[in-house]
Amino acid sequence: MALRILRGAEVRALLPMADCIEVMRHAMVAASEGRAVIPLRSVMTMPGERRLGSMPGYLADPECFGVKLVSLMPRQPGVAHSSHLGVVVLFEARHGQPVALIDAAEVTALRTAAVSALATGLLARADAGDLALLGAGEQAVSHLDAMRVTRPLRRVRLWARDASRAAAFAAREGARHGLRIEVCATVADAVRNADLVCTVTAARDPILCSQWLSPGVHLNVVGSSIAAAAEVDSATVARARFFVDRRESTVNEGGEYLRALAAGVIGPDHILGEIGAVARGDLPGRLSDSDVTLYKSLGIAVQDLASAHELLQRAERAGVGQVVEF
Ligand code: NDP
């Protein structure tokens, strides 16, 4: 039995963002059509706020199954570890052999941003290009990559709670992309008149208020990926045409949705549907230029599996990675 091991740098080289967006389009449509098995993720909590997350899943096309295992740990001062350390284990579906072991941090950064780009392509105004990024971590890096692929950006503003980290991000990523990134002192400054907003922070309580947002904006709400966290306030949720990666995940784990529901400002019918249904053409996205659209990302296993499957195909063709015989 041969198992191929792919490191983070190999993941980055094998699957460019634009290609990953198309892989995600296919996977999200498959998920919305029921051609996947996606249990809710399980999280084991350990002493010291340390957690082990497990995300199993099955995908019918391309047929495969597997699990992502990631540790979620409080950040140690001065240690620059990924927020999601772990592996994606991919199995082939005929005999049940594990065929790939892939760096989960890189897959997570890539696939999450790729689905946000898919949602942006489907929901944002055609002329959107004034981006506000809230947060300056790994997801901010991959979301800037993804937004650049999906829309020509006229302007990029960044807010992060630590001004020195925001400045370092703006210098490093601005140079990488050859664009100017404006660092803003407040969230309100960052999102004023923006037509694309990505929230990619680990905030537990809302950092973004509806009154700062302009009509017509599209939001990718990504960082708050557990029930206990919400990055945007309930008024934003109530005001938006609200789309999700997966309905079942959202009603169980969607912090913003659950808070708005508890506050009585929305009902269960506020979830218009899954982004896969919009991609399939079954569900209208934006109805007018003044709509506020919101894509709520929680992350689902088929995103990891479809990425892993594509990575394995490409790695086999290119002879990349380390092959271990059991
Ligand atoms: P990083 O640790 O690399 O970055 C986190 C960012 O959030 C940093 O800018 C950090 O600021 C900021 N932050 C932390 N706490 C707060 C707070 N209370 N208020 C405002 N900003 C805060 O993590 P990632 O970029 O990898 O992930 C970001 C978030 O996205 C996490 O919550 C993660 O769980 C979630 N996520 C969601 C996924 C999905 O599929 N939806 C997939 C992967 C991640 P500072 O540098 O000052 O600490």
Coordinates of C-alpha atoms and ligand atoms in Angstrom, one line a residue:
M1 CA 0.0 0.0 0.0
A2 CA 1.4 3.4 -1.0
L3 CA 0.7 6.6 0.8
R4 CA 1.8 9.9 -0.6
I5 CA 2.8 12.7 1.8
L6 CA 2.4 16.3 0.7
R7 CA 3.9 19.2 2.6
G8 CA 2.5 22.7 2.8
A9 CA 4.9 24.1 0.2
E10 CA 3.9 21.3 -2.2
V11 CA 0.2 22.0 -1.7
R12 CA 0.8 25.7 -2.6
A13 CA 2.8 24.8 -5.7
L14 CA 0.4 22.1 -6.9
L15 CA -3.0 23.9 -6.6
P16 CA -3.1 27.6 -7.5
M17 CA -6.0 29.6 -6.1
A18 CA -7.8 29.9 -9.4
D19 CA -7.8 26.1 -9.9
C20 CA -8.9 25.5 -6.3
I21 CA -11.9 27.8 -6.8
E22 CA -13.1 25.5 -9.6
V23 CA -12.5 22.4 -7.5
M24 CA -14.6 24.0 -4.8
R25 CA -17.4 24.9 -7.2
H26 CA -17.7 21.2 -8.1
A27 CA -17.5 20.1 -4.4
M28 CA -20.0 22.6 -3.1
V29 CA -22.5 21.7 -5.9
A30 CA -22.0 18.0 -5.0
A31 CA -22.6 18.8 -1.4
S32 CA -25.8 20.7 -2.1
E33 CA -27.1 17.9 -4.3
G34 CA -26.6 15.4 -1.5
R35 CA -23.8 13.6 -3.2
A36 CA -21.7 13.7 -0.1
V37 CA -21.8 12.5 3.6
I38 CA -20.9 15.3 5.9
P39 CA -21.3 14.7 9.6
L40 CA -21.0 17.6 11.9
R41 CA -17.4 18.0 13.1
S42 CA -16.4 16.8 16.5
V43 CA -14.1 18.6 18.9
M44 CA -12.3 17.1 21.8
T45 CA -11.5 19.6 24.5
M46 CA -8.4 19.2 26.6
P47 CA -7.1 21.0 29.6
G48 CA -5.6 24.4 28.8
E49 CA -8.1 25.4 26.1
R50 CA -6.5 22.9 23.7
R51 CA -8.7 21.1 21.2
L52 CA -8.6 18.4 18.6
G53 CA -11.0 18.9 15.7
S54 CA -12.1 15.9 13.6
M55 CA -13.9 16.5 10.3
P56 CA -14.7 13.2 8.4
G57 CA -16.6 13.1 5.1
Y58 CA -17.4 11.2 2.0
L59 CA -17.7 12.6 -1.5
A60 CA -19.4 10.7 -4.4
D61 CA -17.7 12.5 -7.2
P62 CA -14.7 12.2 -7.3
E63 CA -15.4 9.2 -5.0
C64 CA -13.2 9.4 -1.9
F65 CA -13.5 9.7 1.8
G66 CA -11.3 10.8 4.7
V67 CA -10.9 13.0 7.6
K68 CA -9.1 16.2 8.6
L69 CA -7.6 16.2 12.0
V70 CA -6.4 19.5 13.4
S71 CA -5.2 20.8 16.8
L72 CA -6.6 24.1 17.8
M73 CA -4.4 25.6 20.5
P74 CA -4.0 29.0 22.2
R75 CA -1.2 30.8 20.5
Q76 CA 2.1 30.8 22.4
P77 CA 3.8 34.2 22.5
G78 CA 6.5 34.5 19.9
V79 CA 5.7 31.2 18.2
A80 CA 4.4 31.5 14.7
H81 CA 2.5 28.2 14.3
S82 CA -0.5 27.8 12.1
S83 CA -3.9 28.1 13.8
H84 CA -4.8 24.7 12.2
L85 CA -1.9 22.2 12.6
G86 CA -2.7 18.7 11.4
V87 CA -3.3 16.4 8.5
V88 CA -5.9 15.5 5.9
V89 CA -6.0 11.8 5.4
L90 CA -7.5 10.8 2.1
F91 CA -8.8 7.2 1.4
E92 CA -9.6 5.7 -2.0
A93 CA -13.1 4.4 -2.1
R94 CA -12.7 1.0 -3.7
H95 CA -10.6 -0.9 -1.2
G96 CA -10.5 1.7 1.6
Q97 CA -6.8 2.4 1.5
P98 CA -5.4 5.6 2.8
V99 CA -3.6 7.1 -0.2
A100 CA -2.6 10.6 0.9
L101 CA -1.5 12.5 4.0
I102 CA -1.5 16.2 3.4
D103 CA -0.6 19.3 5.5
A104 CA -3.9 20.5 6.8
A105 CA -2.9 24.1 7.6
E106 CA -2.2 24.8 3.9
V107 CA -5.3 23.0 2.7
T108 CA -7.4 24.8 5.2
A109 CA -6.1 28.2 4.2
L110 CA -6.5 27.5 0.5
R111 CA -9.9 25.8 0.4
T112 CA -11.6 28.2 2.8
A113 CA -10.5 31.3 0.8
A114 CA -11.3 29.5 -2.5
V115 CA -14.9 28.9 -1.4
S116 CA -15.1 32.6 -0.3
A117 CA -14.0 33.5 -3.8
L118 CA -16.6 31.2 -5.3
A119 CA -19.3 33.0 -3.1
T120 CA -17.9 36.4 -4.0
G121 CA -18.0 35.6 -7.7
L122 CA -21.7 34.5 -7.4
L123 CA -22.9 37.2 -5.0
A124 CA -20.8 40.4 -5.2
R125 CA -21.7 43.1 -7.6
A126 CA -19.9 42.7 -10.9
D127 CA -18.0 46.0 -10.3
A128 CA -17.1 45.3 -6.7
G129 CA -13.4 45.9 -6.1
D130 CA -13.0 48.0 -2.9
L131 CA -11.9 45.3 -0.4
A132 CA -11.8 45.5 3.4
L133 CA -10.0 42.7 5.2
L134 CA -10.6 42.4 8.9
G135 CA -7.8 40.3 10.5
A136 CA -4.2 39.8 9.6
G137 CA -3.6 36.1 10.0
E138 CA -3.3 33.1 7.7
Q139 CA -6.9 33.4 6.4
A140 CA -6.3 37.1 5.6
V141 CA -3.3 36.1 3.5
S142 CA -5.3 33.5 1.5
H143 CA -8.4 35.7 1.3
L144 CA -6.4 38.5 -0.3
D145 CA -5.1 35.9 -2.9
A146 CA -8.7 34.7 -3.5
M147 CA -10.3 38.1 -3.8
R148 CA -7.6 39.2 -6.3
V149 CA -8.6 36.2 -8.5
T150 CA -12.3 36.8 -8.3
R151 CA -12.4 40.6 -8.8
P152 CA -10.0 43.3 -10.0
L153 CA -9.3 45.2 -6.8
R154 CA -9.3 49.0 -6.9
R155 CA -8.5 49.5 -3.3
V156 CA -7.5 47.3 -0.3
R157 CA -8.0 48.3 3.3
L158 CA -6.9 46.3 6.3
W159 CA -7.9 46.4 10.0
A160 CA -6.4 44.1 12.6
R161 CA -6.5 44.6 16.4
D162 CA -2.7 44.7 16.7
A163 CA -1.5 47.8 14.7
S164 CA 2.1 46.4 14.3
R165 CA 0.8 43.1 12.9
A166 CA -1.5 45.0 10.5
A167 CA 1.5 47.2 9.3
A168 CA 3.7 44.1 8.8
F169 CA 0.9 42.4 6.9
A170 CA 0.4 45.4 4.7
A171 CA 4.1 45.7 3.9
R172 CA 4.6 42.0 3.2
E173 CA 1.5 41.2 1.3
G174 CA 1.4 44.5 -0.5
A175 CA 4.9 43.8 -1.8
R176 CA 3.9 40.3 -2.8
H177 CA 0.9 41.4 -4.8
G178 CA 2.4 44.7 -6.0
L179 CA -0.5 46.7 -4.5
R180 CA -1.0 49.3 -1.7
I181 CA -2.7 48.1 1.4
E182 CA -4.1 50.8 3.6
V183 CA -4.0 50.1 7.3
C184 CA -7.0 51.5 9.1
A185 CA -7.3 52.3 12.8
T186 CA -10.9 51.2 13.2
V187 CA -13.2 48.7 11.6
A188 CA -15.6 51.5 10.6
D189 CA -12.7 53.2 8.6
A190 CA -11.8 50.0 6.9
V191 CA -15.3 49.2 5.7
R192 CA -16.6 52.7 4.8
N193 CA -17.9 52.5 1.2
A194 CA -16.2 49.0 0.7
D195 CA -18.1 46.7 -1.6
L196 CA -16.2 43.5 -0.5
V197 CA -15.6 42.7 3.1
C198 CA -13.9 39.5 4.5
T199 CA -14.0 38.9 8.2
V200 CA -11.1 36.6 9.1
T201 CA -10.5 37.1 12.8
A202 CA -10.7 34.9 15.8
A203 CA -13.0 37.4 17.5
R204 CA -15.6 35.9 19.8
D205 CA -17.9 38.9 19.7
P206 CA -18.9 41.2 16.9
I207 CA -16.3 43.6 15.6
L208 CA -18.5 44.8 12.6
C209 CA -21.7 46.7 12.9
S210 CA -24.3 47.1 10.3
Q211 CA -24.4 50.9 10.4
W212 CA -20.8 51.1 9.0
L213 CA -21.7 49.1 5.9
S214 CA -22.8 50.6 2.6
P215 CA -25.7 49.2 0.5
G216 CA -24.5 46.8 -2.1
V217 CA -21.7 45.3 -0.1
H218 CA -20.9 41.6 -0.1
L219 CA -19.5 40.0 3.0
N220 CA -17.6 36.7 3.5
V221 CA -17.9 36.0 7.2
V222 CA -15.3 33.3 7.8
G223 CA -13.4 33.7 11.1
S224 CA -16.3 32.9 13.4
S225 CA -16.5 29.2 12.6
I226 CA -17.9 27.9 15.9
A227 CA -21.2 28.5 17.6
A228 CA -19.7 30.6 20.4
A229 CA -18.2 33.1 18.0
A230 CA -19.8 36.0 16.0
E231 CA -17.8 38.6 14.0
V232 CA -20.7 40.6 12.7
D233 CA -23.7 41.9 14.6
S234 CA -27.3 40.6 14.3
A235 CA -28.4 43.7 12.5
T236 CA -26.0 42.8 9.6
V237 CA -27.3 39.3 9.5
A238 CA -30.9 40.6 9.5
R239 CA -30.2 43.1 6.7
A240 CA -28.4 40.6 4.4
R241 CA -29.4 38.1 1.9
F242 CA -27.9 35.2 3.9
F243 CA -26.1 32.3 2.2
V244 CA -24.2 29.5 3.8
D245 CA -21.8 26.7 3.0
R246 CA -24.0 24.1 4.6
R247 CA -27.4 24.6 6.2
E248 CA -27.1 21.8 8.8
S249 CA -23.7 23.3 9.9
T250 CA -25.2 26.8 10.2
V251 CA -28.2 25.8 12.3
N252 CA -25.8 24.0 14.7
E253 CA -22.6 26.0 14.6
G254 CA -23.3 29.4 12.9
G255 CA -22.6 31.9 15.7
E256 CA -24.1 34.9 13.9
Y257 CA -27.1 33.0 12.8
L258 CA -27.8 31.6 16.3
R259 CA -27.4 35.0 18.0
A260 CA -29.7 36.7 15.5
L261 CA -32.3 34.0 15.9
A262 CA -32.1 34.2 19.7
A263 CA -32.5 38.0 19.5
G264 CA -35.6 37.5 17.4
V265 CA -34.4 39.6 14.5
I266 CA -34.6 36.7 12.0
G267 CA -36.5 33.5 11.7
P268 CA -35.2 30.1 10.5
D269 CA -36.2 30.9 7.0
H270 CA -33.6 33.7 6.9
I271 CA -31.1 31.2 5.5
L272 CA -31.7 31.5 1.8
G273 CA -29.7 28.5 0.9
E274 CA -26.3 26.9 0.2
I275 CA -23.7 28.4 -2.0
G276 CA -23.7 25.2 -4.0
A277 CA -27.3 25.8 -4.9
V278 CA -26.4 29.3 -6.1
A279 CA -23.5 27.8 -8.1
R280 CA -25.9 25.2 -9.6
G281 CA -28.2 28.0 -10.8
D282 CA -31.1 26.8 -8.5
L283 CA -31.1 29.8 -6.2
P284 CA -30.8 33.5 -7.1
G285 CA -28.0 35.3 -5.4
R286 CA -28.0 39.1 -5.5
L287 CA -31.3 40.6 -6.7
S288 CA -30.2 44.2 -6.9
D289 CA -27.1 46.4 -6.8
S290 CA -28.2 47.7 -3.4
D291 CA -28.6 44.2 -1.7
V292 CA -26.3 43.4 1.1
T293 CA -25.2 39.8 0.5
L294 CA -23.5 37.6 3.2
Y295 CA -21.8 34.3 2.8
K296 CA -21.4 32.5 6.1
S297 CA -18.4 30.1 6.0
L298 CA -18.0 27.4 8.6
G299 CA -15.9 25.0 6.6
I300 CA -17.0 21.5 5.7
A301 CA -15.1 18.2 5.1
V302 CA -15.8 17.9 1.4
Q303 CA -13.8 21.1 0.8
D304 CA -10.8 19.3 2.3
L305 CA -11.5 16.0 0.5
A306 CA -12.0 17.5 -2.9
S307 CA -8.8 19.6 -2.5
A308 CA -6.9 16.5 -1.3
H309 CA -8.1 14.4 -4.2
E310 CA -7.1 17.1 -6.7
L311 CA -3.8 17.5 -5.0
L312 CA -3.1 13.8 -5.1
Q313 CA -3.9 13.6 -8.8
R314 CA -1.6 16.5 -9.6
A315 CA 1.2 15.2 -7.3
E316 CA 1.1 11.7 -9.0
R317 CA 1.3 13.3 -12.4
A318 CA 4.2 15.6 -11.3
G319 CA 6.0 13.0 -9.2
V320 CA 5.7 15.4 -6.2
G321 CA 5.7 14.3 -2.5
Q322 CA 7.1 11.5 -0.5
V323 CA 5.7 8.0 -1.1
V324 CA 5.7 5.6 1.8
E325 CA 5.1 1.9 1.3
F326 CA 3.3 0.2 4.2
Ligands
NDP1 P1 -4.6 33.4 12.7 O1 -4.3 33.0 14.1 O2 -3.6 33.2 11.7 O3 -5.2 34.9 12.7 C1 -6.2 35.3 13.5 C2 -6.5 36.7 13.4 O4 -7.6 37.1 14.2 C3 -5.3 37.6 13.8 O5 -5.3 38.8 13.0 C4 -5.7 37.9 15.3 O6 -5.1 39.1 15.8 C5 -7.1 38.1 15.1 N1 -7.9 38.1 16.3 C6 -7.8 37.1 17.3 N2 -8.7 37.4 18.3 C7 -9.3 38.6 17.9 C8 -10.3 39.4 18.6 N3 -10.8 39.1 19.7 N4 -10.7 40.5 17.9 C9 -10.1 40.8 16.7 N5 -9.2 40.1 16.1 C10 -8.8 39.0 16.7 O7 -5.9 32.5 12.3 P2 -6.4 32.1 10.9 O8 -6.3 33.3 10.0 O9 -5.9 30.8 10.4 O10 -8.0 31.9 11.2 C11 -8.8 33.1 11.5 C12 -10.2 32.6 12.0 O11 -10.8 31.8 10.9 C13 -10.1 31.6 13.2 O12 -11.1 32.0 14.1 C14 -10.3 30.3 12.6 O13 -10.9 29.4 13.5 C15 -11.2 30.6 11.4 N6 -11.2 29.6 10.4 C16 -12.4 29.4 9.7 C17 -12.4 28.5 8.7 C18 -13.7 28.3 7.9 O14 -13.8 27.3 7.1 N7 -14.7 29.1 8.0 C19 -11.3 27.7 8.3 C20 -10.1 28.1 9.0 C21 -10.1 29.0 10.0 P3 -3.7 39.0 16.6 O15 -2.6 38.8 15.6 O16 -3.7 40.3 17.3 O17 -3.9 37.8 17.6

